[in-house]
Amino acid sequence: MPAGGGTPEPEPEPAPGIEVRGAVVDLPGAAPGPGQHAGAAPGTLRVLGPVEVRLTEPVVAVIGANGSGKSTFVRLLNGLVQPTEGSVTVHGLDTVEHTDRVRSRTGFLFTDPLVQLVMPTAGEDVELSLRRTLRDRRARRRAAEDLLAAHGLAGLAHRSIYDLSGGQRQRLALATVLATDPVLLVADEPTTLLDLDWTLQVQDLLLSLPGTGRCRQLVYTTHDLDFAARADRCLVIAGGRIVHDADGPGAVAWYRRDVLARRAARAASTNGTARPDHTDHTAGREGVR
């Protein structure tokens, strides 16, 4: 407070974006398999890192093979997974020191919607997300019905979540997350259960969110390379590390070449004509920005 006893100056706006400094994730009780690495402590398996990256772009995609570490990386961003070493800062807040505040500002959309649908019916689930901003029960119910309708779920407020199709559950999960108006939205393979029409609609919706309401940034994992190519920035993860970092189209092009080169190397090995694989996963990387 100023010496004269006046009103204290407001705190400065936190720096936008995500900063990951030397983050490592080691899991206990797991022995390294082929191509895996032991963690720093005995009896641990390294599943991610070290990762060093700063993300300020509004839309960031993360791609890579199954088991590469994509989901572990994005779960660092809201404190679902905490680093064994290093630090993760999300829009000015450290995910270890301020876990609750980070989670209150971060929406997370899981691949399996049943992980996050906790109420008996669709309407109750959306209303639960609206409780922080809408105290009046009637207003909350009307807002929930509007959100359901916007996601193709009109008339299903009283439907059990277990009587919804997989695609309906995925759209319901998205509605519950967007009801919280998050600063950062993290989506882990958000269109896996959707048909083509809803896949394209949800992709367009997600990409339009940064800059609306409180939302500043979208980070998503996907195996849909056309979706990844629409991102402002795209990280390619392999073996728990960022192996390429570029804009969406550039990263997707690199990833396609890398996958095809590996397939060709395996085919050559099967045919007995293998040549040494000198692929450098850091070659062509634009660098951490």
CSV table of C-alpha atoms in Angstrom, one decimal:
chain,number,residue,atom,x,y,z
A,1,MET,CA,0.0,0.0,0.0
A,2,PRO,CA,1.3,3.5,-0.8
A,3,ALA,CA,2.9,5.5,2.1
A,4,GLY,CA,-0.1,7.9,2.2
A,5,GLY,CA,-2.5,5.1,2.9
A,6,GLY,CA,-4.2,5.3,-0.5
A,7,THR,CA,-5.6,2.4,-2.6
A,8,PRO,CA,-2.8,0.0,-3.6
A,9,GLU,CA,-2.1,-0.2,-7.3
A,10,PRO,CA,-3.5,-3.2,-9.0
A,11,GLU,CA,-1.2,-6.1,-9.8
A,12,PRO,CA,0.2,-6.1,-13.4
A,13,GLU,CA,-1.5,-8.4,-15.8
A,14,PRO,CA,0.4,-11.7,-15.9
A,15,ALA,CA,2.5,-12.5,-18.9
A,16,PRO,CA,0.4,-14.4,-21.4
A,17,GLY,CA,1.2,-17.9,-22.6
A,18,ILE,CA,2.9,-21.0,-21.3
A,19,GLU,CA,6.5,-21.5,-20.3
A,20,VAL,CA,7.9,-24.9,-19.6
A,21,ARG,CA,11.4,-24.9,-18.2
A,22,GLY,CA,13.3,-28.2,-18.1
A,23,ALA,CA,10.2,-30.1,-17.2
A,24,VAL,CA,10.7,-33.9,-16.6
A,25,VAL,CA,8.1,-36.5,-15.7
A,26,ASP,CA,9.3,-39.7,-14.2
A,27,LEU,CA,6.9,-42.5,-13.1
A,28,PRO,CA,7.7,-44.8,-10.2
A,29,GLY,CA,7.5,-48.5,-10.3
A,30,ALA,CA,8.0,-49.0,-14.0
A,31,ALA,CA,10.9,-50.6,-15.7
A,32,PRO,CA,12.1,-49.1,-19.1
A,33,GLY,CA,11.1,-51.1,-22.1
A,34,PRO,CA,12.7,-51.0,-25.6
A,35,GLY,CA,13.3,-47.4,-26.6
A,36,GLN,CA,12.4,-46.1,-23.2
A,37,HIS,CA,14.7,-44.5,-20.6
A,38,ALA,CA,15.1,-44.8,-16.8
A,39,GLY,CA,14.2,-41.8,-14.7
A,40,ALA,CA,16.5,-39.9,-12.4
A,41,ALA,CA,15.6,-42.0,-9.3
A,42,PRO,CA,16.0,-45.8,-9.2
A,43,GLY,CA,12.9,-47.7,-10.2
A,44,THR,CA,11.4,-44.9,-12.3
A,45,LEU,CA,10.6,-44.5,-15.9
A,46,ARG,CA,11.0,-41.3,-17.8
A,47,VAL,CA,7.8,-40.6,-19.8
A,48,LEU,CA,8.5,-36.9,-20.7
A,49,GLY,CA,11.4,-34.6,-20.9
A,50,PRO,CA,13.4,-32.7,-20.5
A,51,VAL,CA,11.1,-30.2,-22.2
A,52,GLU,CA,12.0,-26.5,-22.7
A,53,VAL,CA,9.4,-24.4,-24.6
A,54,ARG,CA,7.5,-21.1,-24.5
A,55,LEU,CA,4.1,-21.0,-26.2
A,56,THR,CA,2.5,-17.6,-26.8
A,57,GLU,CA,0.5,-18.4,-30.0
A,58,PRO,CA,-3.3,-18.4,-29.6
A,59,VAL,CA,-3.6,-21.9,-31.1
A,60,VAL,CA,-1.1,-24.7,-30.5
A,61,ALA,CA,-1.3,-28.3,-31.7
A,62,VAL,CA,0.6,-31.3,-30.4
A,63,ILE,CA,1.1,-34.3,-32.6
A,64,GLY,CA,3.0,-37.6,-32.5
A,65,ALA,CA,2.6,-41.3,-32.3
A,66,ASN,CA,0.6,-43.2,-29.6
A,67,GLY,CA,2.6,-43.3,-26.4
A,68,SER,CA,4.9,-40.5,-27.4
A,69,GLY,CA,4.1,-38.3,-24.5
A,70,LYS,CA,1.5,-35.9,-26.0
A,71,SER,CA,-1.1,-36.5,-23.3
A,72,THR,CA,1.5,-36.2,-20.5
A,73,PHE,CA,2.7,-32.9,-21.9
A,74,VAL,CA,-0.8,-31.3,-22.1
A,75,ARG,CA,-1.7,-32.6,-18.6
A,76,LEU,CA,1.2,-30.6,-17.3
A,77,LEU,CA,-0.6,-27.5,-18.3
A,78,ASN,CA,-3.4,-27.7,-15.7
A,79,GLY,CA,-1.5,-29.5,-13.0
A,80,LEU,CA,-3.1,-32.9,-13.6
A,81,VAL,CA,0.5,-34.1,-14.0
A,82,GLN,CA,3.2,-32.2,-12.1
A,83,PRO,CA,6.8,-32.2,-13.2
A,84,THR,CA,9.3,-34.3,-11.3
A,85,GLU,CA,11.9,-31.7,-12.2
A,86,GLY,CA,11.7,-28.3,-13.8
A,87,SER,CA,8.7,-25.9,-13.8
A,88,VAL,CA,5.5,-25.1,-15.8
A,89,THR,CA,4.0,-21.6,-15.8
A,90,VAL,CA,0.6,-21.0,-17.3
A,91,HIS,CA,-0.4,-17.4,-17.9
A,92,GLY,CA,1.8,-16.2,-15.0
A,93,LEU,CA,0.9,-19.0,-12.5
A,94,ASP,CA,3.2,-21.9,-11.5
A,95,THR,CA,1.3,-25.1,-11.8
A,96,VAL,CA,2.8,-26.5,-8.6
A,97,GLU,CA,2.6,-23.4,-6.4
A,98,HIS,CA,-0.8,-22.3,-7.6
A,99,THR,CA,-2.5,-25.6,-8.7
A,100,ASP,CA,-6.0,-24.6,-7.7
A,101,ARG,CA,-5.8,-21.2,-9.4
A,102,VAL,CA,-4.4,-22.7,-12.6
A,103,ARG,CA,-7.2,-25.3,-12.7
A,104,SER,CA,-9.8,-22.7,-12.1
A,105,ARG,CA,-8.6,-20.8,-15.2
A,106,THR,CA,-7.9,-23.9,-17.4
A,107,GLY,CA,-10.5,-26.0,-19.1
A,108,PHE,CA,-9.5,-29.6,-19.9
A,109,LEU,CA,-11.3,-31.7,-22.5
A,110,PHE,CA,-10.4,-35.4,-22.1
A,111,THR,CA,-10.5,-38.0,-24.9
A,112,ASP,CA,-13.0,-40.1,-23.0
A,113,PRO,CA,-15.9,-37.8,-21.9
A,114,LEU,CA,-17.1,-40.1,-19.1
A,115,VAL,CA,-13.9,-39.2,-17.2
A,116,GLN,CA,-15.3,-35.7,-16.7
A,117,LEU,CA,-19.1,-36.1,-16.8
A,118,VAL,CA,-20.0,-36.5,-13.1
A,119,MET,CA,-23.7,-35.7,-12.8
A,120,PRO,CA,-26.6,-38.1,-13.6
A,121,THR,CA,-28.0,-36.0,-16.5
A,122,ALA,CA,-26.7,-33.8,-19.3
A,123,GLY,CA,-28.4,-30.6,-17.9
A,124,GLU,CA,-27.1,-31.1,-14.4
A,125,ASP,CA,-23.6,-31.5,-15.7
A,126,VAL,CA,-23.7,-28.2,-17.5
A,127,GLU,CA,-25.4,-26.5,-14.6
A,128,LEU,CA,-22.6,-27.7,-12.3
A,129,SER,CA,-20.0,-25.8,-14.5
A,130,LEU,CA,-22.2,-22.7,-14.4
A,131,ARG,CA,-22.5,-22.4,-10.6
A,132,ARG,CA,-19.5,-20.1,-10.2
A,133,THR,CA,-20.9,-17.5,-12.5
A,134,LEU,CA,-24.7,-17.9,-12.2
A,135,ARG,CA,-26.0,-18.1,-8.7
A,136,ASP,CA,-29.7,-18.0,-9.7
A,137,ARG,CA,-30.9,-21.5,-10.3
A,138,ARG,CA,-33.4,-20.6,-13.0
A,139,ALA,CA,-30.9,-18.5,-14.9
A,140,ARG,CA,-28.4,-21.3,-14.6
A,141,ARG,CA,-30.9,-23.8,-16.0
A,142,ARG,CA,-31.8,-21.6,-19.0
A,143,ALA,CA,-28.1,-21.0,-19.7
A,144,ALA,CA,-27.5,-24.8,-19.6
A,145,GLU,CA,-30.3,-25.4,-22.0
A,146,ASP,CA,-28.9,-22.8,-24.4
A,147,LEU,CA,-25.4,-24.4,-24.2
A,148,LEU,CA,-26.8,-27.8,-24.9
A,149,ALA,CA,-28.7,-26.5,-27.9
A,150,ALA,CA,-25.6,-24.8,-29.2
A,151,HIS,CA,-23.8,-28.2,-29.2
A,152,GLY,CA,-26.6,-30.2,-30.9
A,153,LEU,CA,-28.1,-31.5,-27.6
A,154,ALA,CA,-31.4,-29.6,-27.5
A,155,GLY,CA,-34.0,-31.5,-25.5
A,156,LEU,CA,-31.5,-33.8,-23.8
A,157,ALA,CA,-31.2,-31.9,-20.5
A,158,HIS,CA,-32.9,-34.7,-18.6
A,159,ARG,CA,-31.2,-37.6,-20.5
A,160,SER,CA,-28.9,-39.8,-18.5
A,161,ILE,CA,-25.3,-39.4,-19.6
A,162,TYR,CA,-25.2,-43.2,-20.0
A,163,ASP,CA,-28.0,-43.0,-22.6
A,164,LEU,CA,-26.1,-40.6,-24.8
A,165,SER,CA,-24.1,-41.8,-27.8
A,166,GLY,CA,-20.3,-41.4,-27.7
A,167,GLY,CA,-20.5,-38.4,-29.9
A,168,GLN,CA,-23.2,-36.8,-27.8
A,169,ARG,CA,-21.1,-37.3,-24.6
A,170,GLN,CA,-18.1,-35.7,-26.3
A,171,ARG,CA,-20.2,-32.6,-27.2
A,172,LEU,CA,-21.6,-32.5,-23.7
A,173,ALA,CA,-18.2,-32.6,-22.2
A,174,LEU,CA,-17.2,-29.7,-24.4
A,175,ALA,CA,-20.2,-27.8,-23.4
A,176,THR,CA,-19.4,-28.3,-19.7
A,177,VAL,CA,-15.8,-27.1,-20.2
A,178,LEU,CA,-16.9,-24.0,-22.2
A,179,ALA,CA,-19.4,-23.1,-19.5
A,180,THR,CA,-16.5,-22.2,-17.2
A,181,ASP,CA,-15.2,-19.7,-19.8
A,182,PRO,CA,-11.5,-20.8,-19.3
A,183,VAL,CA,-8.5,-18.6,-20.0
A,184,LEU,CA,-6.7,-21.7,-21.4
A,185,LEU,CA,-8.5,-24.5,-23.1
A,186,VAL,CA,-6.6,-27.8,-23.3
A,187,ALA,CA,-8.2,-30.6,-25.5
A,188,ASP,CA,-6.7,-34.1,-25.7
A,189,GLU,CA,-7.9,-35.6,-29.0
A,190,PRO,CA,-11.2,-33.7,-28.8
A,191,THR,CA,-12.8,-35.1,-31.9
A,192,THR,CA,-12.0,-38.8,-31.7
A,193,LEU,CA,-15.6,-40.0,-31.1
A,194,LEU,CA,-17.3,-37.6,-33.5
A,195,ASP,CA,-18.7,-38.2,-37.0
A,196,LEU,CA,-17.3,-36.1,-39.8
A,197,ASP,CA,-19.9,-33.4,-39.7
A,198,TRP,CA,-19.5,-32.8,-35.9
A,199,THR,CA,-15.7,-33.2,-36.2
A,200,LEU,CA,-15.6,-30.3,-38.5
A,201,GLN,CA,-18.0,-28.2,-36.5
A,202,VAL,CA,-16.1,-28.8,-33.2
A,203,GLN,CA,-12.8,-28.1,-34.8
A,204,ASP,CA,-14.1,-24.8,-36.2
A,205,LEU,CA,-15.6,-23.9,-32.8
A,206,LEU,CA,-12.3,-24.7,-30.9
A,207,LEU,CA,-10.2,-22.7,-33.3
A,208,SER,CA,-12.5,-19.7,-32.9
A,209,LEU,CA,-12.3,-19.6,-29.1
A,210,PRO,CA,-9.0,-17.7,-28.4
A,211,GLY,CA,-9.9,-14.0,-28.1
A,212,THR,CA,-13.6,-14.7,-27.1
A,213,GLY,CA,-14.7,-14.3,-23.5
A,214,ARG,CA,-11.7,-15.0,-21.1
A,215,CYS,CA,-10.1,-17.5,-23.5
A,216,ARG,CA,-6.7,-16.5,-24.6
A,217,GLN,CA,-5.2,-19.8,-25.8
A,218,LEU,CA,-6.1,-23.3,-27.1
A,219,VAL,CA,-3.7,-26.2,-26.9
A,220,TYR,CA,-4.8,-29.6,-28.4
A,221,THR,CA,-3.5,-33.0,-29.3
A,222,THR,CA,-4.7,-34.8,-32.4
A,223,HIS,CA,-4.0,-37.5,-34.9
A,224,ASP,CA,-5.9,-35.5,-37.5
A,225,LEU,CA,-3.1,-33.8,-39.4
A,226,ASP,CA,-5.5,-31.5,-41.3
A,227,PHE,CA,-6.7,-30.2,-38.0
A,228,ALA,CA,-3.1,-29.9,-36.7
A,229,ALA,CA,-2.1,-27.9,-39.9
A,230,ARG,CA,-4.6,-25.2,-38.9
A,231,ALA,CA,-2.7,-24.3,-35.7
A,232,ASP,CA,-0.5,-21.2,-35.4
A,233,ARG,CA,2.2,-23.5,-34.0
A,234,CYS,CA,2.6,-27.2,-33.8
A,235,LEU,CA,4.9,-29.4,-31.7
A,236,VAL,CA,5.9,-32.9,-32.7
A,237,ILE,CA,6.6,-35.1,-29.7
A,238,ALA,CA,8.5,-38.5,-29.9
A,239,GLY,CA,10.0,-40.4,-27.1
A,240,GLY,CA,8.9,-37.8,-24.6
A,241,ARG,CA,10.7,-34.9,-26.2
A,242,ILE,CA,9.8,-32.2,-28.6
A,243,VAL,CA,11.6,-33.3,-31.8
A,244,HIS,CA,10.2,-30.6,-34.1
A,245,ASP,CA,8.7,-27.2,-33.6
A,246,ALA,CA,7.2,-25.1,-36.4
A,247,ASP,CA,4.0,-23.6,-37.7
A,248,GLY,CA,1.1,-26.0,-38.3
A,249,PRO,CA,1.7,-26.7,-42.0
A,250,GLY,CA,5.4,-26.9,-41.6
A,251,ALA,CA,5.3,-29.3,-38.6
A,252,VAL,CA,2.7,-31.6,-40.3
A,253,ALA,CA,4.9,-31.7,-43.5
A,254,TRP,CA,7.9,-32.7,-41.4
A,255,TYR,CA,6.0,-35.3,-39.5
A,256,ARG,CA,4.7,-36.9,-42.7
A,257,ARG,CA,8.3,-37.1,-44.1
A,258,ASP,CA,9.6,-38.6,-40.8
A,259,VAL,CA,6.9,-41.3,-40.6
A,260,LEU,CA,7.4,-42.2,-44.3
A,261,ALA,CA,11.1,-42.4,-43.8
A,262,ARG,CA,10.8,-44.7,-40.8
A,263,ARG,CA,8.3,-47.0,-42.7
A,264,ALA,CA,10.8,-47.2,-45.6
A,265,ALA,CA,13.6,-48.0,-43.2
A,266,ARG,CA,11.6,-50.8,-41.6
A,267,ALA,CA,10.6,-52.2,-45.0
A,268,ALA,CA,14.3,-52.2,-46.1
A,269,SER,CA,15.3,-53.9,-42.9
A,270,THR,CA,12.6,-56.6,-43.5
A,271,ASN,CA,14.0,-57.1,-47.0
A,272,GLY,CA,17.5,-57.4,-45.8
A,273,THR,CA,18.6,-54.2,-47.5
A,274,ALA,CA,18.6,-52.0,-44.4
A,275,ARG,CA,20.7,-48.8,-44.4
A,276,PRO,CA,21.7,-47.0,-41.2
A,277,ASP,CA,19.0,-44.7,-40.0
A,278,HIS,CA,20.7,-41.4,-39.5
A,279,THR,CA,17.4,-39.5,-38.9
A,280,ASP,CA,18.1,-36.6,-36.6
A,281,HIS,CA,14.9,-35.8,-34.8
A,282,THR,CA,16.1,-32.3,-34.0
A,283,ALA,CA,17.2,-31.5,-37.6
A,284,GLY,CA,15.1,-28.8,-39.1
A,285,ARG,CA,13.6,-27.7,-35.8
A,286,GLU,CA,12.9,-24.0,-35.8
A,287,GLY,CA,14.0,-23.8,-32.2
A,288,VAL,CA,12.3,-23.1,-28.9
A,289,ARG,CA,10.7,-19.7,-29.1
